[in-house]
Every structure is written in structure tokens, then in C-alpha cells.
């Protein structure tokens, strides 16, 4: 009995001993190595020789905490991808990554980094992708990313960023993708300065309440902008005028109740517009007339009470229109031009009790799918519509 207890005690003591830090090559052809249980000091004194076979280095179960300057100044290394996610990093010092001259991808996600001081990234100018998702950043300081002159993709999603200083993105003239989703940003004024080549910006889930004149400079290459889940209440004329090449605009899940005429002026290249889950009660005629390339329009989950075709007659390329989950009780054919390109129409979950379905189909000659379920149709009308839709080879859902 005593011998068994001693054996268990020995195993517990041995098992509680911290595993020694080490780095090892993952095997022939992988071009990857993994470092286990390391702290920052380990990299400064390790005897492991990083060479041309160690293109990707991962840190597993590491406790790096403070990254001092020169921590990764590893003789002879040719590391291209450094994966330091969930490594308990809290502080980055100037020149944290100096010596990684071949580095292309740096992953610092799922840490507790609170700031990016100037010169943090000195010496790694070839980096093209920086991932700092899910950290504890509260602000971005001027020149914090200045040395990353070849950066193409910057992910700062799921932090606590409230303030972005002017010059925060200085040096990032080649950046084409910026993700700032799920932060606490309320001001757009400093975000786009110096980002003349930006193509995709994600600002979903912030606290932006207004777009003021000058917030959006002329951005000739911006093709996707996501402002969903903010606090916008009003879209004013010319808000998006400086975005002539924008193709996708998502403004869903904002408390928008007012859209001024001319709000979408200048968006000649726009193909997809998402205005779902807002508080829109009406669409003025002419509001969408400048959107000659628009193909997808989502107005679902709003407060619309009438479907007037004339509102959309200035959109010759419109293929899909979603007006489900509104309060639409009537349909009116307005405007002299039919919607020749519309293939899919969703009017489900509204308050329609009557519908001139023959006129509707006539005005939508390319219609192939129509959703009308969850409306209070009388039985006779459902049967009549079903017969017509079958005759016209329409895919339909009447509930």
C-alpha cells in the first residue's frame, strides 16, 4: 500500500514539472518547424539552427509575454511565416522582429497586446500579411505600422480600438485589405489617410454614427466597404461620392430611417447594396437611379409598406431584389420601363392580401423565382397564382 502511494506521489511530482522549451523540424518536405513551451528569452539563446528549411515557424504552448527588440534575431534564419497566435504576448517593444528579413506573414492573433509603438516592425519590410485579431488594442498610434511598406493585408478585428490617430497607417500605401470589424470606432476621419490602394475595408460592428464631409477621401480602388452593425441613422447626399469603383456596399443592421436623395450619387460601379435590418419606411423615386450596374439589392427586415416598381426602374441590371420581412400590403406598377433583368423577387413575410399577379409577371419578363410565403393570401388567390406560375415555369413559394 505504501509503495503504491509513493509511486502515485512520484508521478504527480514529475507530471507537474514544466516541460522544457524546444524547437524541432516537422519532417521532410514540410518546410516547417514548431517551438514548444518557449518564452521570449529562449529564442535569444536557443541552440536550434533555423535555416532555409524552416520557412514556417509555429509557437505552441508558449509564454512569450514581452517581446524585446532582437528577440527573433536568429542567425541564418530564412523564416517566411511566423505563427505566434495564443502565445500570451502582452507587450511589443521597438524592433521586436528585427532579423526576420525574409518574413512575409506574421500572425499575432489571440494574444493580449495593448499597443503598437513606433518601430515595432522595423527590419521586416517584406511582410505582406499581419494578423492581430483578438488582442486588447484600444488605440492606434501614428507611425505604428510605418515600416511595413509592402503590407497587403492587415487584420485588427475583435480588439477594443476606440481611437485612430492621424498617421496610424502611414507607410501602408500598398495595403489592399483592412479589417477593423468589432471594435469601438466611432469616427472615420483618420482611417483612410494614406491608403490610396485600399480595395476592401471591413468596419462592421463598430459605433460609427455619422459620415461627415471629408471622412471618405477619393479612393479610386476601393471595391468593398462593410459598415454593417453600426449606429448610422441618416445617409446624406454625396456621402459615398468619393468611391467611384465601389462594387459592394453593406450598410445593414443600422438604425437608418432617413436616406437623402443623392445619397448613392457617384456609385456608378456598385453591384451589391445591402440595406437589410434597418428602419427604412420608404424609398423615394430617383434615389437608386444612379446605380446603373446594381445587380443585388437587399431591403429585407425594414418598414416598407408598398412595392412600387418605378422606384427600381432606373436600375437596368437588377437581378435579385429582396423585400421580405417588411410591412408591404400593396403592389403598384409605376414607371414606364419594365424590370427586364430581374430574375429573383422575394416578397415573403409581408402583409399582402391581394396582388395583380398577371401585371406583376408582365412587368418582370425575366422573372424565374418568386417567394410569396407567409403573407395572408386568401385561398382562391393562392390557387390562381399557383396555376399561373406553373404555366409560366416560375419557381415559386406560396407557403
XYZ file of C-alpha atoms in Angstrom:
399
model
C 0.000 0.000 0.000
C 2.781 2.424 0.982
C 4.699 1.539 -2.168
C 1.632 2.388 -4.333
C 1.185 5.751 -2.621
C 4.851 6.598 -3.164
C 4.556 5.682 -6.838
C 1.499 7.936 -7.282
C 3.261 10.783 -5.469
C 6.302 10.386 -7.737
C 4.130 10.539 -10.848
C 2.334 13.669 -9.626
C 5.604 15.469 -8.874
C 7.081 14.524 -12.233
C 3.907 15.408 -14.103
C 3.765 18.871 -12.555
C 7.261 19.725 -13.734
C 7.120 22.221 -16.607
C 8.124 20.782 -19.968
C 11.427 22.096 -21.271
C 11.256 24.525 -24.236
C 12.376 23.118 -27.558
C 12.183 23.597 -31.316
C 12.036 20.772 -33.836
C 11.670 20.316 -37.579
C 8.298 18.897 -38.610
C 9.667 16.493 -41.178
C 10.914 16.203 -44.694
C 9.047 18.339 -47.195
C 7.076 20.362 -44.630
C 9.425 23.365 -44.559
C 8.041 23.924 -41.059
C 9.292 23.786 -37.500
C 7.475 24.061 -34.180
C 8.720 25.531 -30.933
C 7.103 24.205 -27.756
C 6.801 25.722 -24.270
C 9.108 28.620 -25.132
C 9.387 32.035 -23.536
C 10.925 35.071 -25.212
C 14.326 34.508 -23.607
C 14.530 31.033 -25.136
C 14.736 32.432 -28.681
C 17.646 34.650 -27.727
C 19.740 31.712 -26.502
C 18.437 28.658 -28.353
C 20.957 26.336 -29.983
C 18.427 25.260 -32.610
C 19.715 26.317 -36.036
C 16.987 27.936 -38.148
C 17.932 27.520 -41.827
C 16.340 27.500 -45.282
C 14.123 24.514 -44.363
C 12.390 26.485 -41.599
C 10.149 28.669 -43.774
C 7.237 28.422 -41.319
C 7.751 28.571 -37.551
C 4.911 27.982 -35.071
C 4.899 28.530 -31.343
C 2.823 26.040 -29.331
C 2.068 26.386 -25.624
C 4.396 29.372 -25.459
C 4.516 32.156 -22.870
C 6.272 34.975 -24.707
C 4.779 37.923 -22.766
C 7.199 40.795 -23.552
C 8.886 40.754 -26.973
C 12.076 42.746 -26.603
C 13.997 44.175 -29.541
C 16.064 41.471 -31.227
C 14.149 38.536 -29.726
C 13.974 36.863 -33.139
C 17.340 37.986 -34.489
C 18.230 34.369 -35.288
C 21.453 33.840 -37.218
C 20.975 32.338 -40.677
C 17.177 32.167 -40.498
C 15.032 32.336 -43.628
C 11.663 32.355 -41.853
C 8.817 33.491 -44.108
C 5.831 32.698 -41.881
C 5.914 33.262 -38.116
C 2.820 31.997 -36.263
C 2.644 33.374 -32.705
C -1.096 33.111 -32.029
C -2.190 32.400 -28.463
C 1.363 32.886 -27.169
C 0.419 35.117 -24.193
C 2.101 38.175 -25.693
C 1.285 41.414 -23.855
C 3.968 43.904 -24.939
C 5.741 44.587 -28.217
C 8.916 46.646 -27.936
C 10.601 48.582 -30.780
C 12.449 46.237 -33.167
C 10.591 43.214 -31.787
C 11.067 41.263 -35.012
C 14.307 42.656 -36.377
C 16.416 39.981 -38.014
C 13.490 38.292 -39.802
C 14.453 39.801 -43.144
C 12.625 37.154 -45.216
C 9.357 37.340 -43.260
C 6.143 37.560 -45.336
C 3.365 36.530 -42.884
C 3.211 37.460 -39.190
C 0.360 36.072 -37.049
C -0.104 37.632 -33.597
C -3.782 36.820 -33.075
C -5.328 35.692 -29.773
C -2.846 37.460 -27.523
C -3.217 40.374 -25.101
C -1.246 43.053 -26.950
C -2.319 46.523 -25.808
C -0.391 48.818 -28.172
C 1.808 49.015 -31.262
C 4.549 51.587 -30.642
C 6.548 53.144 -33.493
C 9.423 50.999 -34.798
C 7.808 47.766 -33.575
C 8.124 46.310 -37.076
C 11.474 47.793 -38.036
C 13.553 45.419 -40.156
C 10.696 43.322 -41.605
C 9.693 45.443 -44.583
C 8.835 42.408 -46.734
C 5.831 41.403 -44.598
C 2.635 41.219 -46.672
C 0.147 39.859 -44.098
C -0.204 40.946 -40.457
C -2.881 39.319 -38.295
C -3.565 40.932 -34.890
C -7.135 39.732 -34.451
C -8.457 39.264 -30.908
C -5.980 41.310 -28.915
C -6.504 44.192 -26.460
C -5.636 47.194 -28.616
C -7.547 50.312 -27.554
C -5.914 52.833 -29.882
C -3.664 53.030 -32.909
C -0.736 55.430 -32.735
C 0.851 57.399 -35.563
C 3.598 55.500 -37.424
C 2.861 52.216 -35.643
C 2.953 50.288 -38.934
C 5.237 52.673 -40.843
C 7.942 50.125 -41.646
C 5.538 47.643 -43.275
C 5.770 49.241 -46.696
C 4.840 46.029 -48.557
C 1.867 45.107 -46.371
C -1.177 43.948 -48.351
C -3.491 42.628 -45.632
C -3.970 43.972 -42.076
C -6.383 42.241 -39.675
C -7.269 44.172 -36.500
C -10.677 42.576 -35.975
C -12.056 41.943 -32.465
C -9.952 44.375 -30.476
C -11.114 47.351 -28.381
C -9.943 50.134 -30.671
C -11.629 53.470 -29.973
C -9.103 55.972 -31.288
C -7.159 56.016 -34.536
C -4.581 58.814 -34.664
C -3.791 60.644 -37.879
C -0.871 58.836 -39.460
C -1.711 55.463 -37.927
C -1.482 53.856 -41.364
C 1.425 55.912 -42.679
C 3.639 53.791 -44.898
C 0.860 51.396 -45.937
C 0.467 52.702 -49.471
C 0.222 49.168 -50.898
C -2.385 47.917 -48.412
C -5.444 46.492 -50.172
C -7.363 44.831 -47.295
C -8.091 46.331 -43.860
C -10.275 44.565 -41.279
C -11.357 46.690 -38.295
C -14.577 44.823 -37.540
C -15.926 44.510 -33.986
C -14.089 47.371 -32.333
C -15.349 50.581 -30.677
C -14.596 53.016 -33.509
C -16.977 55.976 -33.817
C -15.002 58.281 -36.116
C -13.962 57.608 -39.723
C -11.828 60.695 -40.146
C -8.332 59.184 -39.794
C -8.884 55.711 -41.174
C -8.310 56.173 -44.892
C -5.421 58.658 -44.883
C -2.559 57.292 -46.954
C -4.429 54.183 -48.107
C -4.574 55.100 -51.775
C -4.571 51.456 -52.937
C -7.084 50.076 -50.437
C -9.627 47.708 -52.042
C -11.522 46.161 -49.105
C -12.444 47.741 -45.754
C -14.463 45.985 -43.055
C -15.841 48.251 -40.309
C -18.721 46.011 -39.259
C -19.765 46.058 -35.619
C -18.375 49.433 -34.554
C -20.088 52.580 -33.230
C -19.986 54.852 -36.271
C -22.978 57.206 -36.136
C -22.271 59.667 -38.950
C -20.345 60.005 -42.168
C -19.205 63.605 -42.427
C -17.725 65.503 -45.332
C -14.065 64.577 -45.678
C -14.309 61.252 -43.826
C -14.006 59.428 -47.140
C -11.238 60.808 -49.369
C -11.123 59.923 -53.057
C -10.454 56.175 -53.072
C -10.211 55.055 -56.661
C -9.551 51.372 -55.890
C -11.962 50.689 -53.024
C -14.303 47.925 -54.204
C -15.849 46.614 -50.945
C -16.993 48.587 -47.886
C -18.752 46.984 -44.928
C -20.443 49.336 -42.432
C -22.979 46.816 -41.113
C -23.917 46.831 -37.451
C -23.005 50.429 -36.659
C -25.115 53.358 -35.408
C -25.863 55.198 -38.657
C -29.307 56.853 -38.633
C -29.102 59.006 -41.742
C -27.434 58.738 -45.141
C -26.829 62.170 -46.626
C -26.394 63.311 -50.195
C -22.915 62.656 -51.599
C -21.782 60.573 -48.598
C -20.237 57.994 -50.930
C -19.317 60.293 -53.814
C -15.529 59.705 -53.439
C -15.902 55.946 -54.089
C -16.272 55.653 -57.891
C -15.114 51.999 -58.108
C -17.096 50.619 -55.163
C -18.794 47.323 -56.097
C -20.151 46.077 -52.765
C -21.664 48.258 -50.017
C -23.112 46.721 -46.850
C -24.937 49.129 -44.526
C -27.250 46.550 -42.977
C -28.226 46.438 -39.295
C -28.014 50.188 -38.758
C -30.918 52.275 -37.352
C -31.232 54.119 -40.683
C -34.584 55.841 -41.093
C -33.626 58.652 -43.495
C -31.886 58.411 -46.862
C -31.492 61.711 -48.683
C -31.826 61.936 -52.444
C -28.306 61.697 -53.842
C -27.014 59.511 -51.005
C -25.749 56.980 -53.559
C -24.546 59.509 -56.099
C -21.203 58.596 -57.631
C -21.538 54.837 -57.145
C -21.576 54.040 -60.865
C -19.812 50.677 -60.369
C -21.921 49.406 -57.448
C -23.195 45.838 -57.962
C -24.425 44.857 -54.483
C -26.219 47.024 -51.912
C -27.351 45.632 -48.549
C -29.805 47.813 -46.596
C -31.429 44.994 -44.624
C -32.319 45.192 -40.931
C -32.643 48.976 -40.881
C -35.651 51.208 -40.147
C -36.452 52.315 -43.700
C -40.134 53.097 -44.272
C -39.995 54.411 -47.839
C -37.744 54.668 -50.882
C -38.043 57.894 -52.836
C -38.227 57.711 -56.607
C -34.880 58.558 -58.103
C -32.914 57.521 -55.029
C -31.465 54.465 -56.793
C -31.441 55.805 -60.348
C -27.667 56.356 -60.454
C -26.948 52.687 -59.728
C -26.749 51.513 -63.323
C -24.652 48.410 -62.527
C -26.579 47.272 -59.428
C -27.417 43.559 -59.520
C -28.289 42.684 -55.918
C -30.463 44.819 -53.625
C -31.475 43.694 -50.136
C -34.191 45.714 -48.389
C -35.438 42.917 -46.133
C -36.376 43.447 -42.480
C -37.374 47.098 -42.829
C -40.667 49.016 -42.532
C -41.699 49.336 -46.177
C -45.464 49.347 -46.771
C -45.745 49.395 -50.565
C -43.922 47.813 -53.502
C -43.713 50.361 -56.334
C -41.830 49.097 -59.372
C -40.983 52.623 -60.523
C -38.605 53.010 -57.592
C -36.386 50.382 -59.238
C -36.889 51.211 -62.918
C -33.616 53.163 -63.074
C -31.631 50.022 -62.258
C -31.421 48.199 -65.615
C -29.103 45.411 -64.383
C -31.013 44.488 -61.201
C -31.113 40.673 -60.944
C -32.193 39.994 -57.377
C -34.484 42.039 -55.126
C -35.212 41.030 -51.535
C -38.070 42.873 -49.826
C -39.057 40.129 -47.395
C -39.988 40.768 -43.751
C -41.431 44.240 -44.290
C -44.997 45.542 -43.914
C -45.851 45.588 -47.610
C -49.588 45.450 -48.137
C -49.898 46.550 -51.775
C -48.166 46.432 -55.150
C -48.221 49.271 -57.693
C -46.836 49.231 -61.194
C -45.217 52.632 -61.577
C -42.630 53.801 -64.050
C -42.783 53.272 -67.808
C -39.964 50.718 -68.086
C -40.298 47.065 -67.013
C -37.576 45.483 -64.905
C -36.155 43.436 -67.751
C -33.240 41.875 -65.825
C -34.925 40.907 -62.536
C -34.708 37.129 -62.021
C -35.439 36.692 -58.303
C -38.021 38.570 -56.234
C -38.637 37.896 -52.542
C -41.816 39.372 -51.047
C -42.236 36.751 -48.329
C -43.296 37.596 -44.776
C -45.211 40.765 -45.599
C -48.866 41.796 -45.308
C -50.056 41.152 -48.864
C -53.685 40.023 -49.159
C -54.169 40.867 -52.829
C -51.838 41.007 -55.838
C -52.335 41.691 -59.537
C -50.010 38.812 -60.310
C -50.617 38.950 -64.075
C -49.483 42.574 -64.163
C -46.535 41.707 -61.934
C -45.321 38.922 -64.211
C -45.841 41.114 -67.279
C -43.733 43.871 -65.751
C -40.974 41.409 -64.796
C -40.422 39.475 -68.060
C -37.217 37.711 -66.877
C -38.571 36.597 -63.512
C -37.622 32.985 -62.720
C -38.168 32.740 -58.950
C -40.695 34.462 -56.704
C -41.137 33.995 -52.957
C -44.554 34.941 -51.544
C -44.907 32.706 -48.490
C -46.019 33.994 -45.091
C -48.484 36.506 -46.499
C -52.217 36.419 -45.567
C -53.399 35.238 -49.002
C -56.999 34.140 -49.460
C -57.186 30.523 -50.613
C -58.675 31.296 -54.039
C -55.872 33.733 -54.873
C -53.187 31.263 -53.903
C -54.725 28.725 -56.251
C -54.950 31.219 -59.134
C -51.333 32.339 -58.672
C -50.149 28.754 -58.464
C -51.786 27.922 -61.800
C -50.274 30.972 -63.486
C -46.802 30.431 -62.101
C -46.807 26.775 -63.157
C -47.916 27.814 -66.633
C -45.068 30.341 -66.851
C -42.478 27.880 -65.473
C -41.759 30.046 -62.457
C -40.104 28.636 -59.360
C -42.367 29.878 -56.572
C -43.194 29.508 -52.908
C -46.654 30.476 -51.697
C -46.376 28.808 -48.312
